[in-house]
Short mmCIF file of C-alpha atoms in Angstrom, two decimals:
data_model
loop_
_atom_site.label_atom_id
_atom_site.label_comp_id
_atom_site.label_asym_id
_atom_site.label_seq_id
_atom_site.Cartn_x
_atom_site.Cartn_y
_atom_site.Cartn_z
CA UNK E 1 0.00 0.00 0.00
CA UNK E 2 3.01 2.44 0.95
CA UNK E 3 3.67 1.70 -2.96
CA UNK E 4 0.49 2.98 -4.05
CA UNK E 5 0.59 6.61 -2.48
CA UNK E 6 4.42 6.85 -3.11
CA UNK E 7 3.33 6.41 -7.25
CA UNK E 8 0.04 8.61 -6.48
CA UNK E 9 2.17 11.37 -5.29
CA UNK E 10 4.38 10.63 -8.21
CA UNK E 11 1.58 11.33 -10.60
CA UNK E 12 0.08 14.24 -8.61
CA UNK E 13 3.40 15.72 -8.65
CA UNK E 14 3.80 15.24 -12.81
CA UNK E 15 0.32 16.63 -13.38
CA UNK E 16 1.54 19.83 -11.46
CA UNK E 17 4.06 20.24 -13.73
CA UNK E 18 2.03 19.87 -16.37
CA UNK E 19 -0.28 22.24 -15.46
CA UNK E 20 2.37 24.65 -14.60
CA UNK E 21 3.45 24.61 -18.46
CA UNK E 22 0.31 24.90 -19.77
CA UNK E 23 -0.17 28.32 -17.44
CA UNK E 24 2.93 29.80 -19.14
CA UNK E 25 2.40 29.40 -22.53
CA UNK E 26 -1.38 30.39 -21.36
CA UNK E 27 0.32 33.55 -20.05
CA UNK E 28 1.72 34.87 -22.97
CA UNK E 29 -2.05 34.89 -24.69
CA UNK E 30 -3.93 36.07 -21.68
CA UNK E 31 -2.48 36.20 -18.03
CA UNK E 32 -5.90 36.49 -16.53
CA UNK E 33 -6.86 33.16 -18.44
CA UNK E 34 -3.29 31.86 -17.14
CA UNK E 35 -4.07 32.25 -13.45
CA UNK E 36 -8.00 31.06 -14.07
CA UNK E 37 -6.62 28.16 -15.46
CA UNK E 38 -3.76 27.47 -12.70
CA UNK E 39 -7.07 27.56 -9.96
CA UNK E 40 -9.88 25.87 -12.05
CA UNK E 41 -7.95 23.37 -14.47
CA UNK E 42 -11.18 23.14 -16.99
CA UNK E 43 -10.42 26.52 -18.26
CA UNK E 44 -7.57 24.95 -19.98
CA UNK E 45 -10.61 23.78 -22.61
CA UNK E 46 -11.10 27.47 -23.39
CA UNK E 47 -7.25 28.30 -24.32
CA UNK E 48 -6.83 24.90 -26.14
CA UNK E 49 -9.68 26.23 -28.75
CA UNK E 50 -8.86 29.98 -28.40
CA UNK E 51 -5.01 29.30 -29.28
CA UNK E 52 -5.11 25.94 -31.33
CA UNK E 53 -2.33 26.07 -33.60
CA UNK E 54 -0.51 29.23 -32.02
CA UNK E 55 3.34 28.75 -31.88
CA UNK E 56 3.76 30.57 -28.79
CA UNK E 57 0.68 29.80 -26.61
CA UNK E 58 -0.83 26.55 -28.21
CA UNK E 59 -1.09 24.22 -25.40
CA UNK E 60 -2.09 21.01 -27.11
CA UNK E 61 0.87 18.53 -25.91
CA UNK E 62 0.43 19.59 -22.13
CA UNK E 63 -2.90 19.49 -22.34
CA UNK E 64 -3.32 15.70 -23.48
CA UNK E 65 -0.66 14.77 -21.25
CA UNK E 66 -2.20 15.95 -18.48
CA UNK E 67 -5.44 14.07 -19.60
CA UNK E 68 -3.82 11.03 -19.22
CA UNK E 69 -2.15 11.79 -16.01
CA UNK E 70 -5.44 12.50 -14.53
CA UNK E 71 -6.55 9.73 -15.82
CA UNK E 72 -3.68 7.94 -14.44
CA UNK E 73 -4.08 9.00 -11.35
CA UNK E 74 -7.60 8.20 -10.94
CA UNK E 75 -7.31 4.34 -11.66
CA UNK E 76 -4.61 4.86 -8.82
CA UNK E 77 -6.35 6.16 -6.41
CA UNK E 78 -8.90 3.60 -6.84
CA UNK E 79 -6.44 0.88 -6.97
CA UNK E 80 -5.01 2.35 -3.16
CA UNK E 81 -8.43 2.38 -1.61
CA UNK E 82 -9.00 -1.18 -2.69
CA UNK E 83 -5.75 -1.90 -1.25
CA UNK E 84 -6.71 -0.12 1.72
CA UNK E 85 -9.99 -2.12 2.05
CA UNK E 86 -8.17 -5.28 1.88
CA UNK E 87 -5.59 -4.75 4.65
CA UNK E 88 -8.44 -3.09 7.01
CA UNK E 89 -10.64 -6.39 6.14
CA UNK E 90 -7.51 -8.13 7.18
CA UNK E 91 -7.06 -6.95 10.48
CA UNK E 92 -10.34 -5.82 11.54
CA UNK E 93 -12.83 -8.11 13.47
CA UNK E 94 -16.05 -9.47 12.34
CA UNK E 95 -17.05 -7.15 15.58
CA UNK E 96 -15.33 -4.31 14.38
CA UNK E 97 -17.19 -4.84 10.64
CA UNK E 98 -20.02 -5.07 12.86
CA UNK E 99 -19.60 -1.55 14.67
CA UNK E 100 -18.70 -0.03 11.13
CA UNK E 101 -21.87 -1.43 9.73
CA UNK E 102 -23.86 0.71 12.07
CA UNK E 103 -22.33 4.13 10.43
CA UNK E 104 -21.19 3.12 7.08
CA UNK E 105 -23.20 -0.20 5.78
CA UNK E 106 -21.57 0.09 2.10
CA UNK E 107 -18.13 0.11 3.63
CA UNK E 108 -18.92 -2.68 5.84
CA UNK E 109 -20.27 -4.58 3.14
CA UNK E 110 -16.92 -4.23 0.81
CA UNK E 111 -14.88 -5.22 4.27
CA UNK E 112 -17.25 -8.25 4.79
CA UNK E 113 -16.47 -8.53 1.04
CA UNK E 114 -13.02 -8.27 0.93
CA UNK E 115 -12.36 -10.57 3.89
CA UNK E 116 -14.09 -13.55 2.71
CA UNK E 117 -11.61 -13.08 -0.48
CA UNK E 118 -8.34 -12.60 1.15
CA UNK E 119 -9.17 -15.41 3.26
CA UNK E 120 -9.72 -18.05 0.56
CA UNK E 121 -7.27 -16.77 -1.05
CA UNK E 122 -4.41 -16.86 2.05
CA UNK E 123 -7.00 -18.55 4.59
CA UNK E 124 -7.80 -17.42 8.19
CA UNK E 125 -5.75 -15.17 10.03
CA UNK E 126 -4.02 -16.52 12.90
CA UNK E 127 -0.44 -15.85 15.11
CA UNK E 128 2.57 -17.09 13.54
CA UNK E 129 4.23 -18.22 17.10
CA UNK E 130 7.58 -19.89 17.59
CA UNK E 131 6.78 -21.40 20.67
CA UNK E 132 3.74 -23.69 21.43
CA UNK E 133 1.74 -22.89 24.86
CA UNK E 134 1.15 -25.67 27.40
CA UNK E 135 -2.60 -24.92 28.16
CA UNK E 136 -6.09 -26.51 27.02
CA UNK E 137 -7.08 -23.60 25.07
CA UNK E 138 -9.59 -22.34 27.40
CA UNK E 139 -9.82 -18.72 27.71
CA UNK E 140 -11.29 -19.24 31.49
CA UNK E 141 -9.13 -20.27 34.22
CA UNK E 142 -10.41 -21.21 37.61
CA UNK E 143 -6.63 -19.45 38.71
CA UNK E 144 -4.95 -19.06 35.62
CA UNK E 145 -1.41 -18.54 36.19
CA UNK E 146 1.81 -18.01 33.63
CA UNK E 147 2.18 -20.54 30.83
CA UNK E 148 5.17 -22.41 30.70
CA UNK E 149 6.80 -22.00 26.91
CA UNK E 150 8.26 -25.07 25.54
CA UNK E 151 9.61 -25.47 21.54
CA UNK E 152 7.19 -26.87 19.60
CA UNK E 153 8.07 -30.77 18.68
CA UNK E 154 9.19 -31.49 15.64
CA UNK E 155 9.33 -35.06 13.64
CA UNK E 156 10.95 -37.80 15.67
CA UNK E 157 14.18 -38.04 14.30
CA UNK E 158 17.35 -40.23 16.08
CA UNK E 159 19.64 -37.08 14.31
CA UNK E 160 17.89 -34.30 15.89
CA UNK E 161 19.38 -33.27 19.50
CA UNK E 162 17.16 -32.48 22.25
CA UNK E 163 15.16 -29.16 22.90
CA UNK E 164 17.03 -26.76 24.23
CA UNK E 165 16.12 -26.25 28.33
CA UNK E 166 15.11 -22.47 28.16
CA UNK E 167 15.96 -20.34 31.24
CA UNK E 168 13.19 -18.88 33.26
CA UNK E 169 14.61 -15.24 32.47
CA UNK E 170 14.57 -16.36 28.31
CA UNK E 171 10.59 -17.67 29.72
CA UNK E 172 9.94 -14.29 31.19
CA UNK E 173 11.43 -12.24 28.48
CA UNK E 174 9.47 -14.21 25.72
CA UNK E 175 6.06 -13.97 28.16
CA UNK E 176 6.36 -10.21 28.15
CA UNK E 177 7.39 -9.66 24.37
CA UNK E 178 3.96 -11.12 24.25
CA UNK E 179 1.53 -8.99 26.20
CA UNK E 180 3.35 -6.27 24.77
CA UNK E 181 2.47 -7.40 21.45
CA UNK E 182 -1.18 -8.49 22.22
CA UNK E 183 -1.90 -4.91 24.06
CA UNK E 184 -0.36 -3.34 21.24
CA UNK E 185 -3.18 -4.83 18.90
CA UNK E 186 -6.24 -4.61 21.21
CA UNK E 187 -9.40 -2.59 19.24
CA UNK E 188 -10.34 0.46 21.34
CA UNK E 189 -14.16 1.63 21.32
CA UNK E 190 -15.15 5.33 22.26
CA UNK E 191 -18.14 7.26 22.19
CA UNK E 192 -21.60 6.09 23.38
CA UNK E 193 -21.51 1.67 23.91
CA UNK E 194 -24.84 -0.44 23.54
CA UNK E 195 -23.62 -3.22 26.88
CA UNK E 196 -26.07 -5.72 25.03
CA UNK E 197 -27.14 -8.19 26.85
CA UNK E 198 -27.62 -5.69 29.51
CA UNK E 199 -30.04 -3.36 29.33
CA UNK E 200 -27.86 -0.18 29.46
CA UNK E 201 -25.64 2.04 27.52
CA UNK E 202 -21.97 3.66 29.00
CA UNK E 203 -21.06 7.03 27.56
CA UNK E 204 -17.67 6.45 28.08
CA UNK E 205 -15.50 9.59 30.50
CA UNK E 206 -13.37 11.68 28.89
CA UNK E 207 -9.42 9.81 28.51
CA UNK E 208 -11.21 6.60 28.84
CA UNK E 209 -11.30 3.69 26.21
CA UNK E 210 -13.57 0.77 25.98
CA UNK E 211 -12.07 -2.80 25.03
CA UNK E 212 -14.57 -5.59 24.03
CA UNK E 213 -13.52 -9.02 26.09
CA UNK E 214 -13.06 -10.75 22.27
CA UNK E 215 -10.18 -8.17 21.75
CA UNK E 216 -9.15 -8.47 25.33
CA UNK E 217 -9.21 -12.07 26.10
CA UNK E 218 -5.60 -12.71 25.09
CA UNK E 219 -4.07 -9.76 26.85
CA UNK E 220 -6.05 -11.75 30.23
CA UNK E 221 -4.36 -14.89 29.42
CA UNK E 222 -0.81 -13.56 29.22
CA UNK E 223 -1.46 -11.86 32.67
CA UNK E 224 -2.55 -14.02 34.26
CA UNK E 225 -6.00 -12.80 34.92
CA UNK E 226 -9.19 -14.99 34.86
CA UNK E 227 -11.86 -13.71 32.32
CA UNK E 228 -15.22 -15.63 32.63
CA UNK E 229 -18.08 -15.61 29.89
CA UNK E 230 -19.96 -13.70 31.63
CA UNK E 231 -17.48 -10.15 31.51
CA UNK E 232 -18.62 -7.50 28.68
CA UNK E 233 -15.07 -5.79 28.61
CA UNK E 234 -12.84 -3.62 30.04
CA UNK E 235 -12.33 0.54 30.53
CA UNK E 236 -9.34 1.96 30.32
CA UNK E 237 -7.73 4.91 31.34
CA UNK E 238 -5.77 6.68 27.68
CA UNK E 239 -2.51 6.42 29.93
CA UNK E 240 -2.73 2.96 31.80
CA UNK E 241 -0.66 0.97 29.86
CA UNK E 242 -1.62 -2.82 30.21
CA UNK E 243 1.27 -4.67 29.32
CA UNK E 244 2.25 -3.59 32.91
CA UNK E 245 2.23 -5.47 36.11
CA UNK E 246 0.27 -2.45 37.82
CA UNK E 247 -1.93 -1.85 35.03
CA UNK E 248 -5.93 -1.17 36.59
CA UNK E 249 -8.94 -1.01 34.45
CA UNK E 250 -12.58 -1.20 35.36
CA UNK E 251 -13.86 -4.59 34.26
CA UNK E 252 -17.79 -4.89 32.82
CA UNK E 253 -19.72 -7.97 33.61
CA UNK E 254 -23.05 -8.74 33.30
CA UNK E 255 -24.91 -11.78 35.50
CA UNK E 256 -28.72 -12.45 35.11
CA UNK E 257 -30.83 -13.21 37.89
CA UNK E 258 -34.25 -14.37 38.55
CA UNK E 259 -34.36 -12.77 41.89
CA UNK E 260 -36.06 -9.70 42.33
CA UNK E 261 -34.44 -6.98 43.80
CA UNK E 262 -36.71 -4.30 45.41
CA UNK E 263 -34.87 -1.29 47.35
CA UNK E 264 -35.25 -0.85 50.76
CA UNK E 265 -37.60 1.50 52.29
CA UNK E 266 -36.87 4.43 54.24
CA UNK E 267 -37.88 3.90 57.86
CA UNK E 268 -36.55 7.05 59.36
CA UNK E 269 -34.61 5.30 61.71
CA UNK E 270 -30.69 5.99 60.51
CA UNK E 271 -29.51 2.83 62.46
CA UNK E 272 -31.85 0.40 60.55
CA UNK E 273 -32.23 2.18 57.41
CA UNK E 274 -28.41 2.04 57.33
CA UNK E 275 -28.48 -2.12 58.02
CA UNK E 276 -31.65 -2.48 55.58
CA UNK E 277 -29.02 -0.60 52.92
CA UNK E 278 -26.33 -2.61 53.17
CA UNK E 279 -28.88 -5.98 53.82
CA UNK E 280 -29.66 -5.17 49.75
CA UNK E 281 -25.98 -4.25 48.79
CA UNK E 282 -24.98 -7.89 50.10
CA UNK E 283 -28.34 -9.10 48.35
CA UNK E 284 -27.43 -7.82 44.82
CA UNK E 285 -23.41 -8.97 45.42
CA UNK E 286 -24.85 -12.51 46.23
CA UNK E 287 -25.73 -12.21 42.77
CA UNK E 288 -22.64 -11.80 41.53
CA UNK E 289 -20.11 -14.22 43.71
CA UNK E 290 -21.11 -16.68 45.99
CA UNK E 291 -20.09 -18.14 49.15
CA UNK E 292 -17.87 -14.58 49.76
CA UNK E 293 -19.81 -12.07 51.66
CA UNK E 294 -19.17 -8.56 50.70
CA UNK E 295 -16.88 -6.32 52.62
CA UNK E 296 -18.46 -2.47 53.72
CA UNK E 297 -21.46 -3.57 51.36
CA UNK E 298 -23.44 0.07 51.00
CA UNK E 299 -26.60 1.34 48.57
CA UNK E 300 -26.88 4.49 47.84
CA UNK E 301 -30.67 5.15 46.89
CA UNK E 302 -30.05 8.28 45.40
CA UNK E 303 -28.20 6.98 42.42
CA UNK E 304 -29.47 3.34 42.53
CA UNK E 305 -26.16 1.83 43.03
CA UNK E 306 -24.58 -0.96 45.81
CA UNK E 307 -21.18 -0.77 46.31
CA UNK E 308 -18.53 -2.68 48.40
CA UNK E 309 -15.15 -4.39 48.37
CA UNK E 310 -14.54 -8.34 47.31
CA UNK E 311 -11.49 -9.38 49.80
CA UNK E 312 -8.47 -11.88 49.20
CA UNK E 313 -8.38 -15.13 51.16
CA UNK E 314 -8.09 -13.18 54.44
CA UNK E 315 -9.41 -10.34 55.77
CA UNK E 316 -6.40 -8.35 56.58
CA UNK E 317 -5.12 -9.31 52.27
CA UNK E 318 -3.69 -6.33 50.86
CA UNK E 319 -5.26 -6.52 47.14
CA UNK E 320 -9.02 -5.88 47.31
CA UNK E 321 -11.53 -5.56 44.18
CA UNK E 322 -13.55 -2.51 44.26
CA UNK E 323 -16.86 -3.13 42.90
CA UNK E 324 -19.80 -0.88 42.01
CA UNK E 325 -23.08 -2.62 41.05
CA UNK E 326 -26.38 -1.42 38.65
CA UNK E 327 -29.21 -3.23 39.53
CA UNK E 328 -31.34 -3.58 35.71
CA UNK E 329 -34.26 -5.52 34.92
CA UNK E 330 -32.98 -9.28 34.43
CA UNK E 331 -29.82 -8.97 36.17
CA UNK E 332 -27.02 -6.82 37.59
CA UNK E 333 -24.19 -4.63 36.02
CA UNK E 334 -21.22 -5.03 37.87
CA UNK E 335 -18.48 -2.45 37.60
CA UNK E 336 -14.89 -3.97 39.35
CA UNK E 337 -11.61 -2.69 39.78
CA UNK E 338 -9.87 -6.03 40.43
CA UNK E 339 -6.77 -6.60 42.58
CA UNK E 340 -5.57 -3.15 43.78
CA UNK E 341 -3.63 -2.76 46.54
CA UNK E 342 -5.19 -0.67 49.60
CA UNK E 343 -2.70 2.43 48.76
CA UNK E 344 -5.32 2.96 46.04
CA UNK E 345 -8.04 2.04 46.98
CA UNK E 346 -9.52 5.78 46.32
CA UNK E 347 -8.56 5.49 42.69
CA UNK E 348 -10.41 1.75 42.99
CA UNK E 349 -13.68 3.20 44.20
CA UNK E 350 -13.91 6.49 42.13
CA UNK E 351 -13.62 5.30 38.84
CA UNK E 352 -15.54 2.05 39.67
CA UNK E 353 -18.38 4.66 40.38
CA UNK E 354 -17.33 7.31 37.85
CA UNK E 355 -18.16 4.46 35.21
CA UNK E 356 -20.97 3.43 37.06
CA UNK E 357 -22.43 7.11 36.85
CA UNK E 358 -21.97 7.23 33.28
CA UNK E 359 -23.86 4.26 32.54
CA UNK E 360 -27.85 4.71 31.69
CA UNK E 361 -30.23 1.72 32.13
CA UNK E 362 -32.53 1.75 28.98
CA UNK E 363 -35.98 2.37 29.51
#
C-alpha cells in the first residue's frame, strides 16, 4: 500500500508540472486566463480552442498529457483504496465490521467482502508463534497462572538433538514480548456503547477507552488474569498501559438473575435504614459471587447503586476488588476494579463509580 501513495504522489506531482506549463504558454495569450486556469484546471478547454495552432501559446501537448495523467491517477487512487480495504478487512474483526456497519453499511459490506476473499485466497488469520503454549485452550481459568513456553516438537528423528532447556529469564522475556504485542493490537471503542445483553448504555468519560472481552481475552491470558463468559469488557484509562504489572482497568460484567431486587424503604430510623441498605448491597453482590460475603457492602438510593469491596483469602489481604453494582431488569451490572492494593483504593472506588455514573439503564 506504501507503494500505491508513493506512485500517487508521483503522478500528482507530474500533473503539477504539467499544469504549470500549460499556465505559461497560457500567459503569454492572456495572463488572466493563465491564473484562471492554474485555480480551475477546466479553463484549460477554453485556451486549447482559443489558441489551437498558435506557436507561442498553443497548449495542445500539455494538455493531453495531463489528460492522461489525470486519468492515471484516478485508476490509482482507486487501486489504493481497494488496497486499503483489503488490509483493514484483514485486520479488523467481524465485531469491528459489525460496529462499522452501524455508520457506514456500504463500507462494511466491501470489508465483509473483501475478507471472505483474502481469506480463501491466504485462509484465516491466525499468530505465527515460535513457541507452542502448554494450556487446554480455554480462555477461562479457575486461577490461571503463567504458561510455561516449551519449543514446539518437531518429527521424531534419532539425528535431531534435544530441545534446548530455556531459562526462566529467556521464559519471562518471551512472556512479556507477548503482552506487549497483544496490548499493542487490542481494538479500542469510544463514544456512546450499547452493553447488550444488559439493558444499558456507557457514555464512556473523557481519557477513557472501551475494550470488548473478544479483543481483550488474550491480553487476560498472558497476565494471568481470569476472564469468565460472563465479563462484557474492560475501561481503560488513555494512559494505563496494560502490558504492565500495575496496570488497573474497570472490568464490565453482566450476571442475570431471577431474583427480584426491590430497594429498601426508608424507615426514618438511621440505624436500621443504614443495616436495611447494606442488607440489599450484600443481596445484589450474592448475585454476583457466591459463598464470599461482601466487605463495607453500601446502597446508595439516590443513584441506585450498591457498592462494596470483594477481599483476598483473608481479611487483613492487601489486594481488594472494588466493585460498584447497577441493579437492571434481568440482572445486575457489575463495575470492578480487580486486585488493587489498599494504597489505592480511592482510585479503585472512584472510577468504579465514575463508570458506574456514566452508565444509563434503557428504559
Amino acid at each position: 500500500m506504501l507503494g500505491s501513495f508513493a506512485s500517487l504522489a508521483g503522478f500528482v506531482l507530474v500533473l503539477l508540472v504539467l499544469t504549470i506549463w500549460m499556465c505559461v504558454k497560457i500567459w503569454r495569450r492572456s495572463p488572466l486566463l493563465s491564473i484562471g486556469t492554474f485555480l480551475f484546471s477546466p479553463l484549460a478547454i477554453v485556451s486549447l480552442i482559443v489558441c489551437w495552432g498558435d506557436e507561442e501559446s498553443d497548449i495542445r501537448v500539455p494538455f493531453f498529457l495531463s489528460l492522461a495523467v489525470s486519468l492515471l491517477i484516478g485508476f490509482m487512487a482507486m487501486r489504493t483504496v481497494n488496497k486499503g480495504i483489503d488490509e483493514m478487512a484483514w485486520v479488523l474483526s467481524d465485531e469491528d465490521i459489525a460496529e462499522i456497519r452501524n455508520e457506514d453499511p456500504a463500507l462494511a459490506t466491501k470489508l465483509e467482502e473483501a475478507r471472505a476473499r483474502l481469506i480463501a485466497e491466504r485462509g484465516a488469520p491466525e499468530f505465527d508463534d515460535e513457541y507452542a503454549y502448554e494450556d487446554e485452550g480455554d480462555e477461562t481459568w479457575p486461577e490461571a497462572p503463567r504458561r510455561a513456553l516449551t519449543p514446539v516438537a518437531g518429527p521424531a528423528s534419532t539425528d535431531t538433538p534435544a530441545p534446548r532447556q530455556f531459562t526462566p529469564a529467556e521464559i519471562e522475556a518471551q512472556q512479556r514480548a507477548e503482552l506487549e504485542m497483544a496490548a499493542q493490537g487490542v481494538s479500542w471503542r469510544f463514544g456512546v456503547l450499547d452493553l447488550a445483553p444488559a439493558a444499558a448504555s456507557l457514555h464512556l468519560p473523557r481519557d477513557f477507552r472501551f475494550v470488548p472481552r473478544t479483543q481483550v481475552s488474550r491480553v487476560a491470558r498472558l497476565r494471568g488474569t481470569p476472564l469468565s463468559d460472563d465479563v462484557l469488557g474492560w475501561v481503560v484509562h488513555r494512559q494505563v498501559d496494560l502490558a504492565r504489572d500495575d496496570a488497573w482497568y474497570v472490568q464490565l460484567r453482566y450476571v442475570p438473575t431471577a431474583t427480584r431486587l426491590t430497594p429498601p424503604v426508608r424507615l426514618g430510623d438511621k440505624t436500621a435504614d443504614a443495616e436495611a441498605r447494606a442488607r440489599y448491597a450484600t443481596l445484589i453482590a450474592s448475585q454476583l459471587r457466591t459463598g464470599m460475603p461482601p466487605h463495607q457492602p453500601a446502597w446508595d438510593a439516590s443513584l441506585q447503586l450498591a457498592a462494596w469491596q470483594w477481599l483476598g483469602d483473608g481479611t487483613d489481604d492487601a489486594y481488594r476488588d472494588h466493585v460498584v453494582a447497577l441493579p437492571l431488569r434481568g440482572g445486575v451490572l457489575e463495575f470492578n476494579v480487580p486486585g488493587l492494593h489498599a494504597v489505592h483504593a480511592e482510585l479503585g472506588a472512584r472510577s468504579a463509580r465514575l463508570v458506574a455514573l456514566r452508565t444509563t439503564p434503557k428504559p
